[in-house]
Coordinates of C-alpha atoms in Angstrom, one line a residue:
X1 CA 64.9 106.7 112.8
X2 CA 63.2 110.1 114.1
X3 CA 64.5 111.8 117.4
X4 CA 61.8 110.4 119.6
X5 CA 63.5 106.6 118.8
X6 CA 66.8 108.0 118.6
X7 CA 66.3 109.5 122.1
X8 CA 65.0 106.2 123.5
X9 CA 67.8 104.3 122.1
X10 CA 70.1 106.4 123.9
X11 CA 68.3 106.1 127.1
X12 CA 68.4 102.6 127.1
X13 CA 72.2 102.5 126.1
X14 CA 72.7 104.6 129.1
X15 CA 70.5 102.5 131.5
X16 CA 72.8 99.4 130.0
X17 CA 75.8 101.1 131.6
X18 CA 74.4 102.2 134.8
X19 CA 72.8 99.5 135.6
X20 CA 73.5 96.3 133.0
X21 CA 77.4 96.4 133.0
X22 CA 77.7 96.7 136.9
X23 CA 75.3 94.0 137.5
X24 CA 77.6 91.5 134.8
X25 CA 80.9 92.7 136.4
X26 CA 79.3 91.9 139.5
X27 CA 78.2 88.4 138.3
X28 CA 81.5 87.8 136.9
X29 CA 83.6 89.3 139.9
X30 CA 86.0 91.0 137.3
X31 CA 85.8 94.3 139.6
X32 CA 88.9 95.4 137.5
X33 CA 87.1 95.9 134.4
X34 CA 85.9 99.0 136.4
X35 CA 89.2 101.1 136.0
X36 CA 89.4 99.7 132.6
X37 CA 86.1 101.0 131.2
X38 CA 86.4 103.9 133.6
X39 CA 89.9 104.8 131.6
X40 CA 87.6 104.2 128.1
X41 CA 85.2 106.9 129.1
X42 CA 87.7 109.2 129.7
X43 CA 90.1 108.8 127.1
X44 CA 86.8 109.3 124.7
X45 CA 86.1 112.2 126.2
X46 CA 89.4 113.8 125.3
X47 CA 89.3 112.4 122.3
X48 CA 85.9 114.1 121.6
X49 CA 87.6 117.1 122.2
X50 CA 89.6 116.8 119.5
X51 CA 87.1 115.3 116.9
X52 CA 85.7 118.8 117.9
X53 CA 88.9 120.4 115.9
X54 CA 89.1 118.3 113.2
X55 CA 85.2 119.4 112.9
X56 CA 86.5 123.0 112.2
X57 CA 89.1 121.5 109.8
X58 CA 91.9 121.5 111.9
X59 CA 94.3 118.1 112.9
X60 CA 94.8 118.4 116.4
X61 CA 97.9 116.5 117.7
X62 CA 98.2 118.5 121.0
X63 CA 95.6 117.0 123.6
X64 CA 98.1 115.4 125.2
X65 CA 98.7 118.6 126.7
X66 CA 95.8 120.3 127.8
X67 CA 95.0 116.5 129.7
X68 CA 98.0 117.0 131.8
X69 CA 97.4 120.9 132.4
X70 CA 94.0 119.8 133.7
X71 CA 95.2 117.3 135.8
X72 CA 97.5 119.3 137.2
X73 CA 95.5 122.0 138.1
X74 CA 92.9 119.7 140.1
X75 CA 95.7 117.8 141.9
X76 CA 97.1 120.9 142.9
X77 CA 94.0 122.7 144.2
X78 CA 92.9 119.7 145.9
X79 CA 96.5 118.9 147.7
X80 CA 97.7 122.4 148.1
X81 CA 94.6 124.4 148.9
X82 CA 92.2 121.9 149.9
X83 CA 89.5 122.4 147.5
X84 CA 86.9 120.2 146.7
X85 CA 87.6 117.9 143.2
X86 CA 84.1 118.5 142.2
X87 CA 84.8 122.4 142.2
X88 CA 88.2 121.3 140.5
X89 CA 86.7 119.3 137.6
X90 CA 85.1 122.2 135.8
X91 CA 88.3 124.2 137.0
X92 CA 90.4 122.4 135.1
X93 CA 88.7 122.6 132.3
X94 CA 88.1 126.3 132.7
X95 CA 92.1 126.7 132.9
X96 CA 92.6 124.8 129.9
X97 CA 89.6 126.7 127.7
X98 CA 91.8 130.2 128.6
X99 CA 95.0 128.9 128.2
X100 CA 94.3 127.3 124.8
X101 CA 92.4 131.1 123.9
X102 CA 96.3 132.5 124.2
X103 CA 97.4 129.3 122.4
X104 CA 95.4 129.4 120.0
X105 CA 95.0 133.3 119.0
X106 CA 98.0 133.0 116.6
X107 CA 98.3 129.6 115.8
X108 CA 94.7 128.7 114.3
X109 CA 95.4 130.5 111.5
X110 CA 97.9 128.0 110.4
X111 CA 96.1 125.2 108.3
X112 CA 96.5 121.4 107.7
X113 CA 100.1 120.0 108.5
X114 CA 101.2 123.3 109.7
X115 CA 98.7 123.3 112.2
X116 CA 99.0 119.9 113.2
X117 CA 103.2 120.0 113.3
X118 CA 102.7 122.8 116.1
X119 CA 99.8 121.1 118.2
X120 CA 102.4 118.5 117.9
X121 CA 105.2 120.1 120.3
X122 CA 102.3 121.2 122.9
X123 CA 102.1 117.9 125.0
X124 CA 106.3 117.8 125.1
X125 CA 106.5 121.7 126.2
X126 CA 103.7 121.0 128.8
X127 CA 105.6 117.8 129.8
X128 CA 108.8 120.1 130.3
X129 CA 107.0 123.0 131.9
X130 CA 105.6 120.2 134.2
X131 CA 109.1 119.3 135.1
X132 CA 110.7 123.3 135.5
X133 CA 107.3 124.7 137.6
X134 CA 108.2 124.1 140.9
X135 CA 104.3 123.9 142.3
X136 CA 104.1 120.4 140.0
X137 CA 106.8 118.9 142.0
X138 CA 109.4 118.3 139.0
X139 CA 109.7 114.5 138.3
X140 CA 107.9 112.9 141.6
X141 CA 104.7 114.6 140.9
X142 CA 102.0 114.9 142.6
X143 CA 101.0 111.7 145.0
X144 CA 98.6 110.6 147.3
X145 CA 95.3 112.9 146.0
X146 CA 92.7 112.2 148.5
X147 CA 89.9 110.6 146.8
X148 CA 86.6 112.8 145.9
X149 CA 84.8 113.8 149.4
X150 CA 81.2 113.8 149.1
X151 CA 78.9 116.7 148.1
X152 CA 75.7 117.5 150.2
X153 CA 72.7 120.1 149.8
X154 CA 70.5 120.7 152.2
X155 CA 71.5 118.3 154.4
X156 CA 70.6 115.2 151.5
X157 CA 73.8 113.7 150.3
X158 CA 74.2 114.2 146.6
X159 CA 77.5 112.9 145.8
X160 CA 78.8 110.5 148.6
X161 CA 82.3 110.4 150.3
X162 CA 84.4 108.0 147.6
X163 CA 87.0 107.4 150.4
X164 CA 83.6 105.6 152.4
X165 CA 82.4 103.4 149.7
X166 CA 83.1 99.9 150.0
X167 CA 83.6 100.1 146.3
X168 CA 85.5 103.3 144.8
X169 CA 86.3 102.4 141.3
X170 CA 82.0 101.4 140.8
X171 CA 81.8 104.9 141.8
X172 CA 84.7 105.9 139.6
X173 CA 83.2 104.2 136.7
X174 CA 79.4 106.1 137.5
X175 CA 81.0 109.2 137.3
X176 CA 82.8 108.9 133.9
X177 CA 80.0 107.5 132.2
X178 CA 77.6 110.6 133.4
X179 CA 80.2 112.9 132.2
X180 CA 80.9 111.2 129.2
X181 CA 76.7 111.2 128.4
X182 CA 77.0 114.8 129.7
X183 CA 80.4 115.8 127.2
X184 CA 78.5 113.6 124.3
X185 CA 75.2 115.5 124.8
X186 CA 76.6 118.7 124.4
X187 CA 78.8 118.0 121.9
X188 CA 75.6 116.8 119.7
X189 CA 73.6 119.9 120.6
X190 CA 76.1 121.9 119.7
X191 CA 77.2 120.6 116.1
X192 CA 73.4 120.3 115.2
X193 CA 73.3 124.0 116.6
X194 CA 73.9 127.0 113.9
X195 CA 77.6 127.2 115.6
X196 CA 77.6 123.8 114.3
X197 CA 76.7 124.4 110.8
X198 CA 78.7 127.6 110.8
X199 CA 81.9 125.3 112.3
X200 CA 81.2 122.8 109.4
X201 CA 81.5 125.6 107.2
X202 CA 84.8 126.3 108.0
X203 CA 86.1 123.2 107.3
X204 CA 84.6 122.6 104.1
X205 CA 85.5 126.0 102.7
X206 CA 86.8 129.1 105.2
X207 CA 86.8 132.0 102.3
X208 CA 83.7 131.4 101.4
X209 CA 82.3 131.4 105.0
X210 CA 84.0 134.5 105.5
X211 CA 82.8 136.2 102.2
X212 CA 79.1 136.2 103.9
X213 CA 80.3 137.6 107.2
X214 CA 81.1 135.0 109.4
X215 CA 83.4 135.9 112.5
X216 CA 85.5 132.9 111.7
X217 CA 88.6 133.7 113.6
X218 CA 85.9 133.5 116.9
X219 CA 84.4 130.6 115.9
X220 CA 87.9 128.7 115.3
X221 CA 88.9 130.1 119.3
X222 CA 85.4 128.7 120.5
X223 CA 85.6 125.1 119.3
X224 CA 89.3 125.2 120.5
X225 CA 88.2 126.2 123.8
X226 CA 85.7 123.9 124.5
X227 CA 88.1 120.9 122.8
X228 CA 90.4 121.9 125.2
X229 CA 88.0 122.0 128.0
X230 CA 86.7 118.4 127.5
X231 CA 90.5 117.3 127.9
X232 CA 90.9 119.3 131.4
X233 CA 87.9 117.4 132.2
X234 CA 89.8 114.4 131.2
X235 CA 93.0 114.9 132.8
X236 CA 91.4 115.9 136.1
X237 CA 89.4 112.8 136.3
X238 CA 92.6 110.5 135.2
X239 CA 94.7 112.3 138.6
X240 CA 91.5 111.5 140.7
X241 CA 91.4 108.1 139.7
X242 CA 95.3 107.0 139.9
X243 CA 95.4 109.4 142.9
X244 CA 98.6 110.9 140.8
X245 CA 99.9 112.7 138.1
X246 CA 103.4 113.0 136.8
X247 CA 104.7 115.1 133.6
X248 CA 105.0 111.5 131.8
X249 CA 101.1 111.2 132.5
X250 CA 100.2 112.1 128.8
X251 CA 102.7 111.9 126.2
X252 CA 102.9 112.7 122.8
X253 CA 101.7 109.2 122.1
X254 CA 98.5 109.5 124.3
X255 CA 98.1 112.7 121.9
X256 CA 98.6 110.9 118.6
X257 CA 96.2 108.3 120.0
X258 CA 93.4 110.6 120.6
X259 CA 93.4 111.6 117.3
X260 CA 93.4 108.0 115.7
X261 CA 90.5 107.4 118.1
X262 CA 88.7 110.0 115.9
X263 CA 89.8 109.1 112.3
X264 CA 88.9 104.9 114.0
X265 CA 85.7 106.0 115.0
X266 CA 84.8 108.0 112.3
X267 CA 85.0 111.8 111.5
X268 CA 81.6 112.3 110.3
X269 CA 80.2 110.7 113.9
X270 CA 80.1 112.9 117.1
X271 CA 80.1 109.3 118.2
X272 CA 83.1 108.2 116.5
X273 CA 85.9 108.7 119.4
X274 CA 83.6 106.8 121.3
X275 CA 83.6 103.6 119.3
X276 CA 87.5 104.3 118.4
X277 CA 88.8 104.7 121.5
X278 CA 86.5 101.5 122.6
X279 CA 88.1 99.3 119.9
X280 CA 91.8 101.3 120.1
X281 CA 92.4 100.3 123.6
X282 CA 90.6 96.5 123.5
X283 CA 92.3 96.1 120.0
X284 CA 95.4 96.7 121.5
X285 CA 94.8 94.4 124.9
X286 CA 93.9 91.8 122.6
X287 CA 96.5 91.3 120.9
X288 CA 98.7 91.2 124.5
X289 CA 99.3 87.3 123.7
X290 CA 101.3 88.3 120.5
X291 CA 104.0 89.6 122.5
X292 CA 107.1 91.0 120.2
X293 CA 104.5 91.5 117.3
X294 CA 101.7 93.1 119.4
X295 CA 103.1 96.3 117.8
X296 CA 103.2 94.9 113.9
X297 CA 100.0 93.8 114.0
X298 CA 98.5 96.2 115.8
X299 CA 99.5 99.0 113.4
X300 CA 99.2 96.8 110.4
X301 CA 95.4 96.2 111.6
X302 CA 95.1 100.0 111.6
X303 CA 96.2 100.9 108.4
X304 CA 93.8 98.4 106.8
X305 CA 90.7 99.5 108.3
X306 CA 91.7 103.2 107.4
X307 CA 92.3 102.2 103.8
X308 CA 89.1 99.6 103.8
X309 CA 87.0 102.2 105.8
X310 CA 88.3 105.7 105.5
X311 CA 85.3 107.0 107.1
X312 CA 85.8 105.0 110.1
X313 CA 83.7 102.1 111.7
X314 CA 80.7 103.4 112.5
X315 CA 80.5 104.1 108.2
X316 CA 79.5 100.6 108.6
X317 CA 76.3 100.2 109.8
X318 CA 75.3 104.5 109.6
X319 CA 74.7 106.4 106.9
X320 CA 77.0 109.1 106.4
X321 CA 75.1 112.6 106.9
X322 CA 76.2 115.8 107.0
X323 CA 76.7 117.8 110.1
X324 CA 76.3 114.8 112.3

């Protein structure tokens, strides 16, 4: 398949949930499917933060924390100092990209389990920072965010007032799927970039990437940065859509999840989390009926497909190719 189909494919997948999913929700009257798929988007959109670390051969178990940092730090500027969520949503992510620079200046050195063991404690010291800092409210959290005002130009309304729309979570779910298209898109660019190749590098053999002169401790702070980012993106949106955010919010569960959303999806894939967090969280609701064994199976499912398909579900149907 050249780019030209590829492109058009996409296109269409993209008209299909901006227009095709709304109109069978609609025809179905499930309006709750909304926040569920909304909540997919997201969730893939962290997660495609951290398929961005494992890309530089790193296991990144810490996501959890920079989710809850972001959505912190929109609820607060939007409760406290009024700001508008739009300016907060790249703010977040902004605050997370510096603070996981200081994180990560002496800890991405560390490799493999190492690594992963101290990404591991990030979400649980955010959680109890969460708690201590009095600005976050301790355990009540933050409540009653306003929903996202509207955003106009020139007098033409570009983003309307959610808190005016007969139907907030439609607009919800609009939103998450342009950012997720938008995270996605740049995620693509960038590992078919020559950052990418050089980040692909690093995973397959660090010495040698350094032996012909590349920067590799820069590149390693980069592509933490922008994982990071992509889960203050996340987080913020998650606090705009519950209207609250608590230090319970993201756990170290949500983090382990959005790594097995990667390793489900597939590793090689930029769009493996998608696909992995897509069957992670239906998978689970699924299997809801099961009650006392919704756990069992659940993880017994799991461990099949990883030994059956180590290179996750989308190995199935797409050729595995390098850099992609």
């Amino acid at each position: 398949m050249n780019n030209a189909s590829k492109l058009l494919l996409a296109a269409a997948f993209v008209l299909f949930l901006l227009v095709g999913v709304p109109a069978l929700i609609a025809a179905t009257g499930r309006s709750d499917l909304y926040y569920t798929l909304t909540s997919v988007a997201l969730l893939a959109i962290i997660s495609g933060g951290v398929w961005l670390t494992f890309y530089i051969g790193r296991i990144n178990i810490g996501q959890g924390a920079f989710a809850l940092l972001g959505g912190y730090v929109s609820a607060i500027l939007v409760t406290t100092y009024g700001v508008s969520f739009w300016l907060t949503l790249p703010a977040a992510g902004l605050v997370c990209a510096l603070a996981s620079v200081l994180i990560g200046l002496p800890i991405l050195r560390l490799r493999g389990v190492y690594f992963a063991m101290v990404t591991l404690t990030l979400t649980e010291v955010m959680r109890l920072l969460a708690l201590a800092v009095p600005i976050t409210n301790g355990a009540k959290g933050i409540v009653s965010i306003p929903l996202p005002g509207g955003v106009s130009l020139f007098g033409l309304t570009l983003i309307p007032d959610f808190a005016t729309l007969e139907n907030p979570r439609l607009a919800f779910y609009i939103a998450a799927v342009l950012l997720l298209v938008l995270c996605f898109g740049a995620l693509y660019r960038l590992v078919h970039s020559r950052i990418g190749h050089i980040c692909l590098s690093l995973q397959q053999n660090e010495e040698l990437a350094s032996s012909i002169g590349v920067n590799i401790a820069s590149i390693r702070l980069l592509a933490y940065a922008i994982s990071s980012f992509l889960g203050g993106l996340g987080g913020a949106m998650f606090a705009a859509i519950s209207q609250s955010i608590y230090p319970s919010s993201f756990t170290v569960a949500d983090s382990v999840n959005f790594m097995l959303n990667c390793f489900l999806g597939g590793l090689h894939y930029v769009l493996g989390p998608i696909l992995g967090t897509f069957a992670l969280y239906f998978g689970w609701d699924m299997l809801f009926q099961t009650g006392t064994y919704q756990l069992l199976i659940f993880s017994s499912a799991l461990i099949v497909l990883m030994l059956v398909l180590p290179n996750g579900l989308l190995s199935l149907r797409l050729p595995r190719k390098k850099g992609a």
